[in-house]
Short mmCIF file of N, CA and C in Angstrom, two decimals:
data_model
loop_
_atom_site.label_atom_id
_atom_site.label_comp_id
_atom_site.label_asym_id
_atom_site.label_seq_id
_atom_site.Cartn_x
_atom_site.Cartn_y
_atom_site.Cartn_z
N MET S 1 0.83 -1.19 0.00
CA MET S 1 0.00 0.00 0.00
C MET S 1 0.87 1.25 0.00
N SER S 2 1.88 1.27 0.84
CA SER S 2 2.75 2.43 0.94
C SER S 2 3.50 2.66 -0.37
N HIS S 3 3.92 1.57 -1.01
CA HIS S 3 4.66 1.68 -2.27
C HIS S 3 3.80 2.29 -3.36
N SER S 4 2.53 1.90 -3.45
CA SER S 4 1.66 2.45 -4.48
C SER S 4 1.36 3.93 -4.23
N LYS S 5 1.29 4.34 -2.96
CA LYS S 5 1.11 5.76 -2.65
C LYS S 5 2.30 6.57 -3.13
N HIS S 6 3.50 6.03 -2.90
CA HIS S 6 4.73 6.71 -3.32
C HIS S 6 4.76 6.88 -4.83
N ILE S 7 4.37 5.85 -5.57
CA ILE S 7 4.37 5.92 -7.03
C ILE S 7 3.37 6.96 -7.51
N SER S 8 2.18 7.00 -6.91
CA SER S 8 1.18 7.97 -7.36
C SER S 8 1.62 9.40 -7.07
N TRP S 9 2.28 9.63 -5.93
CA TRP S 9 2.78 10.97 -5.65
C TRP S 9 3.89 11.35 -6.62
N ALA S 10 4.76 10.41 -6.95
CA ALA S 10 5.83 10.70 -7.91
C ALA S 10 5.25 11.01 -9.28
N LEU S 11 4.23 10.25 -9.69
CA LEU S 11 3.59 10.50 -10.98
C LEU S 11 2.89 11.85 -10.98
N LEU S 12 2.18 12.16 -9.91
CA LEU S 12 1.50 13.45 -9.80
C LEU S 12 2.50 14.60 -9.82
N ASP S 13 3.61 14.44 -9.11
CA ASP S 13 4.66 15.45 -9.09
C ASP S 13 5.21 15.68 -10.49
N GLN S 14 5.50 14.60 -11.20
CA GLN S 14 6.04 14.73 -12.55
C GLN S 14 5.04 15.39 -13.49
N MET S 15 3.77 15.02 -13.37
CA MET S 15 2.73 15.63 -14.21
C MET S 15 2.62 17.13 -13.92
N LEU S 16 2.67 17.50 -12.66
CA LEU S 16 2.56 18.90 -12.28
C LEU S 16 3.75 19.70 -12.81
N VAL S 17 4.96 19.19 -12.64
CA VAL S 17 6.15 19.90 -13.10
C VAL S 17 6.16 20.00 -14.62
N SER S 18 5.88 18.90 -15.31
CA SER S 18 5.88 18.92 -16.78
C SER S 18 4.79 19.84 -17.32
N GLY S 19 3.61 19.77 -16.75
CA GLY S 19 2.52 20.63 -17.20
C GLY S 19 2.82 22.11 -16.97
N THR S 20 3.39 22.41 -15.81
CA THR S 20 3.76 23.80 -15.51
C THR S 20 4.83 24.29 -16.47
N ASN S 21 5.85 23.47 -16.73
CA ASN S 21 6.89 23.86 -17.69
C ASN S 21 6.31 24.10 -19.07
N PHE S 22 5.38 23.26 -19.50
CA PHE S 22 4.75 23.43 -20.81
C PHE S 22 3.97 24.75 -20.86
N LEU S 23 3.17 25.02 -19.83
CA LEU S 23 2.37 26.25 -19.82
C LEU S 23 3.26 27.50 -19.76
N ILE S 24 4.33 27.44 -19.01
CA ILE S 24 5.26 28.56 -18.97
C ILE S 24 5.91 28.76 -20.33
N GLY S 25 6.26 27.67 -21.01
CA GLY S 25 6.82 27.77 -22.36
C GLY S 25 5.85 28.43 -23.33
N VAL S 26 4.59 28.04 -23.29
CA VAL S 26 3.58 28.65 -24.16
C VAL S 26 3.43 30.13 -23.83
N PHE S 27 3.39 30.45 -22.54
CA PHE S 27 3.27 31.85 -22.12
C PHE S 27 4.46 32.67 -22.62
N LEU S 28 5.68 32.12 -22.49
CA LEU S 28 6.87 32.85 -22.92
C LEU S 28 6.90 33.05 -24.43
N VAL S 29 6.46 32.06 -25.20
CA VAL S 29 6.41 32.22 -26.66
C VAL S 29 5.47 33.36 -27.01
N ARG S 30 4.33 33.41 -26.37
CA ARG S 30 3.35 34.47 -26.67
C ARG S 30 3.86 35.83 -26.20
N LEU S 31 4.55 35.87 -25.08
CA LEU S 31 5.04 37.12 -24.53
C LEU S 31 6.25 37.66 -25.31
N LEU S 32 7.20 36.77 -25.62
CA LEU S 32 8.47 37.20 -26.21
C LEU S 32 8.49 37.18 -27.73
N GLY S 33 7.72 36.31 -28.34
CA GLY S 33 7.84 36.11 -29.78
C GLY S 33 8.83 34.98 -30.05
N MET S 34 8.80 34.49 -31.27
CA MET S 34 9.61 33.31 -31.60
C MET S 34 11.12 33.57 -31.49
N GLU S 35 11.59 34.71 -31.99
CA GLU S 35 13.03 34.98 -31.99
C GLU S 35 13.56 35.12 -30.56
N GLN S 36 12.88 35.92 -29.74
CA GLN S 36 13.33 36.12 -28.37
C GLN S 36 13.20 34.83 -27.55
N TYR S 37 12.15 34.05 -27.81
CA TYR S 37 12.00 32.78 -27.11
C TYR S 37 13.14 31.83 -27.49
N GLY S 38 13.52 31.84 -28.76
CA GLY S 38 14.65 31.03 -29.19
C GLY S 38 15.93 31.42 -28.47
N MET S 39 16.15 32.72 -28.31
CA MET S 39 17.33 33.18 -27.57
C MET S 39 17.25 32.75 -26.10
N PHE S 40 16.04 32.84 -25.53
CA PHE S 40 15.85 32.41 -24.15
C PHE S 40 16.21 30.93 -24.00
N ILE S 41 15.76 30.11 -24.93
CA ILE S 41 16.05 28.68 -24.86
C ILE S 41 17.55 28.42 -25.00
N LEU S 42 18.22 29.17 -25.88
CA LEU S 42 19.68 29.01 -26.01
C LEU S 42 20.39 29.36 -24.70
N VAL S 43 19.98 30.46 -24.08
CA VAL S 43 20.59 30.84 -22.80
C VAL S 43 20.27 29.80 -21.74
N TRP S 44 19.03 29.30 -21.75
CA TRP S 44 18.64 28.28 -20.77
C TRP S 44 19.48 27.01 -20.95
N MET S 45 19.80 26.66 -22.18
CA MET S 45 20.65 25.49 -22.42
C MET S 45 22.05 25.72 -21.86
N ILE S 46 22.55 26.95 -21.96
CA ILE S 46 23.86 27.27 -21.39
C ILE S 46 23.81 27.14 -19.87
N VAL S 47 22.73 27.63 -19.27
CA VAL S 47 22.56 27.51 -17.81
C VAL S 47 22.53 26.03 -17.42
N GLN S 48 21.80 25.22 -18.15
CA GLN S 48 21.73 23.80 -17.85
C GLN S 48 23.10 23.13 -18.02
N PHE S 49 23.87 23.57 -19.01
CA PHE S 49 25.22 23.03 -19.20
C PHE S 49 26.08 23.32 -17.98
N PHE S 50 26.10 24.58 -17.54
CA PHE S 50 26.93 24.92 -16.38
C PHE S 50 26.41 24.26 -15.10
N THR S 51 25.12 24.03 -15.03
CA THR S 51 24.56 23.30 -13.88
C THR S 51 25.08 21.86 -13.86
N SER S 52 25.13 21.23 -15.02
CA SER S 52 25.64 19.86 -15.07
C SER S 52 27.14 19.82 -14.80
N VAL S 53 27.88 20.84 -15.25
CA VAL S 53 29.31 20.91 -14.94
C VAL S 53 29.51 21.05 -13.43
N GLN S 54 28.72 21.92 -12.81
CA GLN S 54 28.80 22.10 -11.35
C GLN S 54 28.46 20.81 -10.62
N SER S 55 27.47 20.12 -11.10
CA SER S 55 27.08 18.86 -10.47
C SER S 55 28.18 17.81 -10.62
N ALA S 56 28.77 17.74 -11.80
CA ALA S 56 29.81 16.73 -12.04
C ALA S 56 31.11 17.04 -11.31
N LEU S 57 31.47 18.33 -11.23
CA LEU S 57 32.75 18.69 -10.60
C LEU S 57 32.67 18.81 -9.08
N ILE S 58 31.51 19.17 -8.55
CA ILE S 58 31.44 19.50 -7.13
C ILE S 58 30.47 18.61 -6.37
N VAL S 59 29.22 18.56 -6.80
CA VAL S 59 28.19 17.88 -6.01
C VAL S 59 28.39 16.37 -5.97
N ALA S 60 28.53 15.74 -7.13
CA ALA S 60 28.66 14.27 -7.16
C ALA S 60 29.91 13.79 -6.40
N PRO S 61 31.09 14.41 -6.62
CA PRO S 61 32.25 13.97 -5.83
C PRO S 61 32.07 14.21 -4.33
N MET S 62 31.43 15.33 -3.97
CA MET S 62 31.23 15.62 -2.55
C MET S 62 30.33 14.56 -1.91
N LEU S 63 29.26 14.18 -2.60
CA LEU S 63 28.36 13.18 -2.05
C LEU S 63 29.01 11.80 -1.96
N THR S 64 29.99 11.55 -2.81
CA THR S 64 30.67 10.26 -2.80
C THR S 64 31.82 10.23 -1.80
N ILE S 65 32.58 11.31 -1.73
CA ILE S 65 33.79 11.33 -0.92
C ILE S 65 33.51 11.69 0.54
N ALA S 66 32.64 12.65 0.79
CA ALA S 66 32.42 13.16 2.15
C ALA S 66 32.06 12.08 3.17
N PRO S 67 31.19 11.12 2.85
CA PRO S 67 30.88 10.10 3.87
C PRO S 67 32.07 9.23 4.26
N LYS S 68 33.07 9.14 3.39
CA LYS S 68 34.24 8.30 3.67
C LYS S 68 35.29 9.02 4.50
N ILE S 69 35.18 10.33 4.61
CA ILE S 69 36.17 11.12 5.34
C ILE S 69 35.83 11.10 6.83
N PRO S 70 36.84 10.94 7.69
CA PRO S 70 36.57 11.00 9.13
C PRO S 70 35.93 12.34 9.51
N ILE S 71 35.07 12.29 10.52
CA ILE S 71 34.30 13.48 10.91
C ILE S 71 35.21 14.65 11.25
N ALA S 72 36.33 14.40 11.86
CA ALA S 72 37.24 15.48 12.25
C ALA S 72 37.83 16.20 11.04
N GLU S 73 37.97 15.50 9.91
CA GLU S 73 38.57 16.10 8.72
C GLU S 73 37.54 16.70 7.76
N ARG S 74 36.27 16.49 8.02
CA ARG S 74 35.23 16.97 7.10
C ARG S 74 35.20 18.50 6.94
N PRO S 75 35.40 19.28 8.01
CA PRO S 75 35.38 20.74 7.80
C PRO S 75 36.41 21.20 6.77
N ASN S 76 37.60 20.60 6.79
CA ASN S 76 38.62 20.97 5.79
C ASN S 76 38.17 20.59 4.39
N TYR S 77 37.56 19.42 4.26
CA TYR S 77 37.08 18.98 2.94
C TYR S 77 35.98 19.91 2.43
N PHE S 78 35.03 20.24 3.32
CA PHE S 78 33.94 21.11 2.90
C PHE S 78 34.44 22.52 2.59
N ALA S 79 35.47 22.98 3.29
CA ALA S 79 36.06 24.29 2.99
C ALA S 79 36.69 24.28 1.60
N ALA S 80 37.39 23.19 1.28
CA ALA S 80 37.98 23.07 -0.06
C ALA S 80 36.90 22.99 -1.13
N THR S 81 35.82 22.28 -0.83
CA THR S 81 34.71 22.18 -1.78
C THR S 81 34.06 23.55 -1.99
N LEU S 82 33.91 24.30 -0.91
CA LEU S 82 33.35 25.65 -1.01
C LEU S 82 34.26 26.55 -1.84
N ALA S 83 35.57 26.43 -1.66
CA ALA S 83 36.51 27.22 -2.46
C ALA S 83 36.40 26.86 -3.94
N LEU S 84 36.27 25.57 -4.23
CA LEU S 84 36.11 25.14 -5.62
C LEU S 84 34.80 25.68 -6.20
N GLN S 85 33.72 25.61 -5.43
CA GLN S 85 32.43 26.14 -5.88
C GLN S 85 32.52 27.65 -6.13
N THR S 86 33.17 28.37 -5.23
CA THR S 86 33.33 29.81 -5.39
C THR S 86 34.14 30.14 -6.64
N GLY S 87 35.19 29.38 -6.88
CA GLY S 87 35.99 29.59 -8.09
C GLY S 87 35.19 29.32 -9.35
N LEU S 88 34.39 28.27 -9.35
CA LEU S 88 33.57 27.96 -10.52
C LEU S 88 32.54 29.05 -10.77
N VAL S 89 31.88 29.51 -9.72
CA VAL S 89 30.90 30.60 -9.88
C VAL S 89 31.59 31.87 -10.36
N GLY S 90 32.76 32.16 -9.81
CA GLY S 90 33.51 33.33 -10.26
C GLY S 90 33.87 33.25 -11.73
N PHE S 91 34.27 32.08 -12.18
CA PHE S 91 34.61 31.89 -13.60
C PHE S 91 33.38 32.09 -14.48
N ILE S 92 32.24 31.54 -14.07
CA ILE S 92 31.01 31.69 -14.86
C ILE S 92 30.56 33.15 -14.89
N VAL S 93 30.64 33.82 -13.75
CA VAL S 93 30.28 35.25 -13.71
C VAL S 93 31.23 36.06 -14.58
N PHE S 94 32.51 35.72 -14.56
CA PHE S 94 33.48 36.40 -15.42
C PHE S 94 33.12 36.23 -16.89
N LEU S 95 32.80 35.01 -17.30
CA LEU S 95 32.41 34.78 -18.70
C LEU S 95 31.16 35.58 -19.07
N ALA S 96 30.17 35.59 -18.19
CA ALA S 96 28.95 36.34 -18.47
C ALA S 96 29.24 37.84 -18.53
N HIS S 97 30.07 38.32 -17.62
CA HIS S 97 30.41 39.74 -17.59
C HIS S 97 31.15 40.15 -18.86
N MET S 98 32.08 39.33 -19.32
CA MET S 98 32.81 39.64 -20.54
C MET S 98 31.87 39.68 -21.74
N ASN S 99 30.87 38.83 -21.76
CA ASN S 99 29.91 38.85 -22.86
C ASN S 99 29.11 40.16 -22.85
N PHE S 100 28.71 40.62 -21.66
CA PHE S 100 27.91 41.84 -21.59
C PHE S 100 28.74 43.09 -21.84
N LEU S 101 30.05 43.03 -21.60
CA LEU S 101 30.91 44.18 -21.90
C LEU S 101 31.19 44.31 -23.38
N ASN S 102 31.08 43.22 -24.10
CA ASN S 102 31.34 43.23 -25.53
C ASN S 102 30.20 43.96 -26.24
N PRO S 103 30.48 45.11 -26.87
CA PRO S 103 29.38 45.85 -27.52
C PRO S 103 28.80 45.13 -28.73
N ASP S 104 29.53 44.19 -29.30
CA ASP S 104 29.03 43.49 -30.48
C ASP S 104 28.18 42.28 -30.14
N SER S 105 28.13 41.91 -28.86
CA SER S 105 27.35 40.73 -28.51
C SER S 105 25.87 41.06 -28.51
N TYR S 106 25.08 40.07 -28.89
CA TYR S 106 23.63 40.25 -28.96
C TYR S 106 23.05 40.12 -27.57
N LYS S 107 22.26 41.09 -27.17
CA LYS S 107 21.61 41.06 -25.87
C LYS S 107 20.10 41.02 -26.08
N PRO S 108 19.48 39.90 -25.77
CA PRO S 108 18.03 39.81 -25.97
C PRO S 108 17.28 40.80 -25.08
N ILE S 109 16.12 41.21 -25.54
CA ILE S 109 15.31 42.19 -24.82
C ILE S 109 14.97 41.70 -23.42
N TRP S 110 14.58 40.43 -23.30
CA TRP S 110 14.15 39.91 -22.00
C TRP S 110 15.29 39.84 -21.01
N LEU S 111 16.54 39.75 -21.49
CA LEU S 111 17.67 39.69 -20.58
C LEU S 111 18.18 41.08 -20.25
N ALA S 112 18.19 41.97 -21.24
CA ALA S 112 18.72 43.31 -21.02
C ALA S 112 17.81 44.14 -20.12
N GLY S 113 16.51 44.05 -20.33
CA GLY S 113 15.59 44.89 -19.58
C GLY S 113 15.14 44.29 -18.26
N ASN S 114 15.01 43.00 -18.19
CA ASN S 114 14.45 42.35 -17.01
C ASN S 114 15.40 41.29 -16.47
N SER S 115 16.63 41.67 -16.23
CA SER S 115 17.60 40.67 -15.78
C SER S 115 17.25 40.12 -14.41
N MET S 116 16.54 40.89 -13.58
CA MET S 116 16.14 40.38 -12.27
C MET S 116 15.15 39.24 -12.43
N LEU S 117 14.24 39.35 -13.40
CA LEU S 117 13.29 38.28 -13.67
C LEU S 117 14.03 37.00 -14.06
N THR S 118 15.04 37.13 -14.89
CA THR S 118 15.83 35.97 -15.30
C THR S 118 16.55 35.36 -14.10
N LEU S 119 17.12 36.20 -13.25
CA LEU S 119 17.83 35.70 -12.07
C LEU S 119 16.88 34.97 -11.13
N VAL S 120 15.70 35.52 -10.91
CA VAL S 120 14.71 34.87 -10.05
C VAL S 120 14.29 33.53 -10.63
N ALA S 121 14.11 33.47 -11.95
CA ALA S 121 13.73 32.21 -12.60
C ALA S 121 14.83 31.16 -12.42
N LEU S 122 16.08 31.56 -12.58
CA LEU S 122 17.19 30.61 -12.44
C LEU S 122 17.30 30.10 -11.00
N VAL S 123 17.21 31.00 -10.04
CA VAL S 123 17.32 30.60 -8.63
C VAL S 123 16.16 29.69 -8.23
N SER S 124 14.94 30.06 -8.65
CA SER S 124 13.79 29.22 -8.28
C SER S 124 13.88 27.85 -8.93
N SER S 125 14.42 27.79 -10.14
CA SER S 125 14.60 26.49 -10.80
C SER S 125 15.57 25.61 -10.01
N ARG S 126 16.67 26.18 -9.56
CA ARG S 126 17.65 25.41 -8.80
C ARG S 126 17.07 24.95 -7.46
N LEU S 127 16.32 25.84 -6.80
CA LEU S 127 15.72 25.47 -5.52
C LEU S 127 14.71 24.35 -5.69
N ARG S 128 13.91 24.42 -6.75
CA ARG S 128 12.92 23.37 -7.01
C ARG S 128 13.62 22.04 -7.27
N LYS S 129 14.68 22.09 -8.07
CA LYS S 129 15.41 20.86 -8.38
C LYS S 129 16.04 20.28 -7.12
N GLN S 130 16.58 21.14 -6.27
CA GLN S 130 17.19 20.67 -5.03
C GLN S 130 16.14 20.05 -4.12
N ALA S 131 14.97 20.67 -4.04
CA ALA S 131 13.91 20.13 -3.19
C ALA S 131 13.41 18.79 -3.71
N ARG S 132 13.32 18.64 -5.02
CA ARG S 132 12.83 17.39 -5.60
C ARG S 132 13.85 16.27 -5.46
N ASN S 133 15.14 16.60 -5.51
CA ASN S 133 16.17 15.57 -5.46
C ASN S 133 16.70 15.32 -4.06
N GLY S 134 16.27 16.13 -3.10
CA GLY S 134 16.77 15.99 -1.74
C GLY S 134 16.18 14.78 -1.03
N ASN S 135 16.56 14.63 0.21
CA ASN S 135 16.05 13.55 1.04
C ASN S 135 14.59 13.85 1.39
N PRO S 136 13.64 13.00 1.00
CA PRO S 136 12.23 13.29 1.28
C PRO S 136 11.92 13.42 2.76
N LYS S 137 12.72 12.79 3.62
CA LYS S 137 12.47 12.90 5.06
C LYS S 137 12.78 14.30 5.58
N GLU S 138 13.65 15.04 4.87
CA GLU S 138 14.04 16.37 5.32
C GLU S 138 13.12 17.45 4.80
N ILE S 139 12.31 17.17 3.80
CA ILE S 139 11.44 18.16 3.20
C ILE S 139 10.08 18.10 3.87
N LYS S 140 9.70 19.18 4.51
CA LYS S 140 8.41 19.25 5.19
C LYS S 140 7.40 19.91 4.27
N ILE S 141 6.26 19.24 4.07
CA ILE S 141 5.21 19.80 3.21
C ILE S 141 4.00 20.11 4.05
#
């Protein structure tokens, strides 16, 4: 009984997330137009690429290595991981900053005028992904 409840919640969760993503996509196409939506999707693919790089370089090794490290040595390991994460974020911000300083680079309307909206969308996406992939016992609903 418990197993079937878990499956139905997982299916409902997936349907809700997929349906919401579809509706947001339709809304963005209507709001931005085809060309701007295409640029949005290209930028979103870049964000997803850097997210997977961050996961491969930092998160996956940390989840694999940290449990094997003695408790007394974990603060040093986590400090090194934080330094690596900070360096990666700094590098990504540097690349983005260099692109925006280049006067010849194309800046889509939705990014140039409403960059806060884009930032909020990116942060909320990461938080949602973290909540969905986290330990279900730690997430209170």
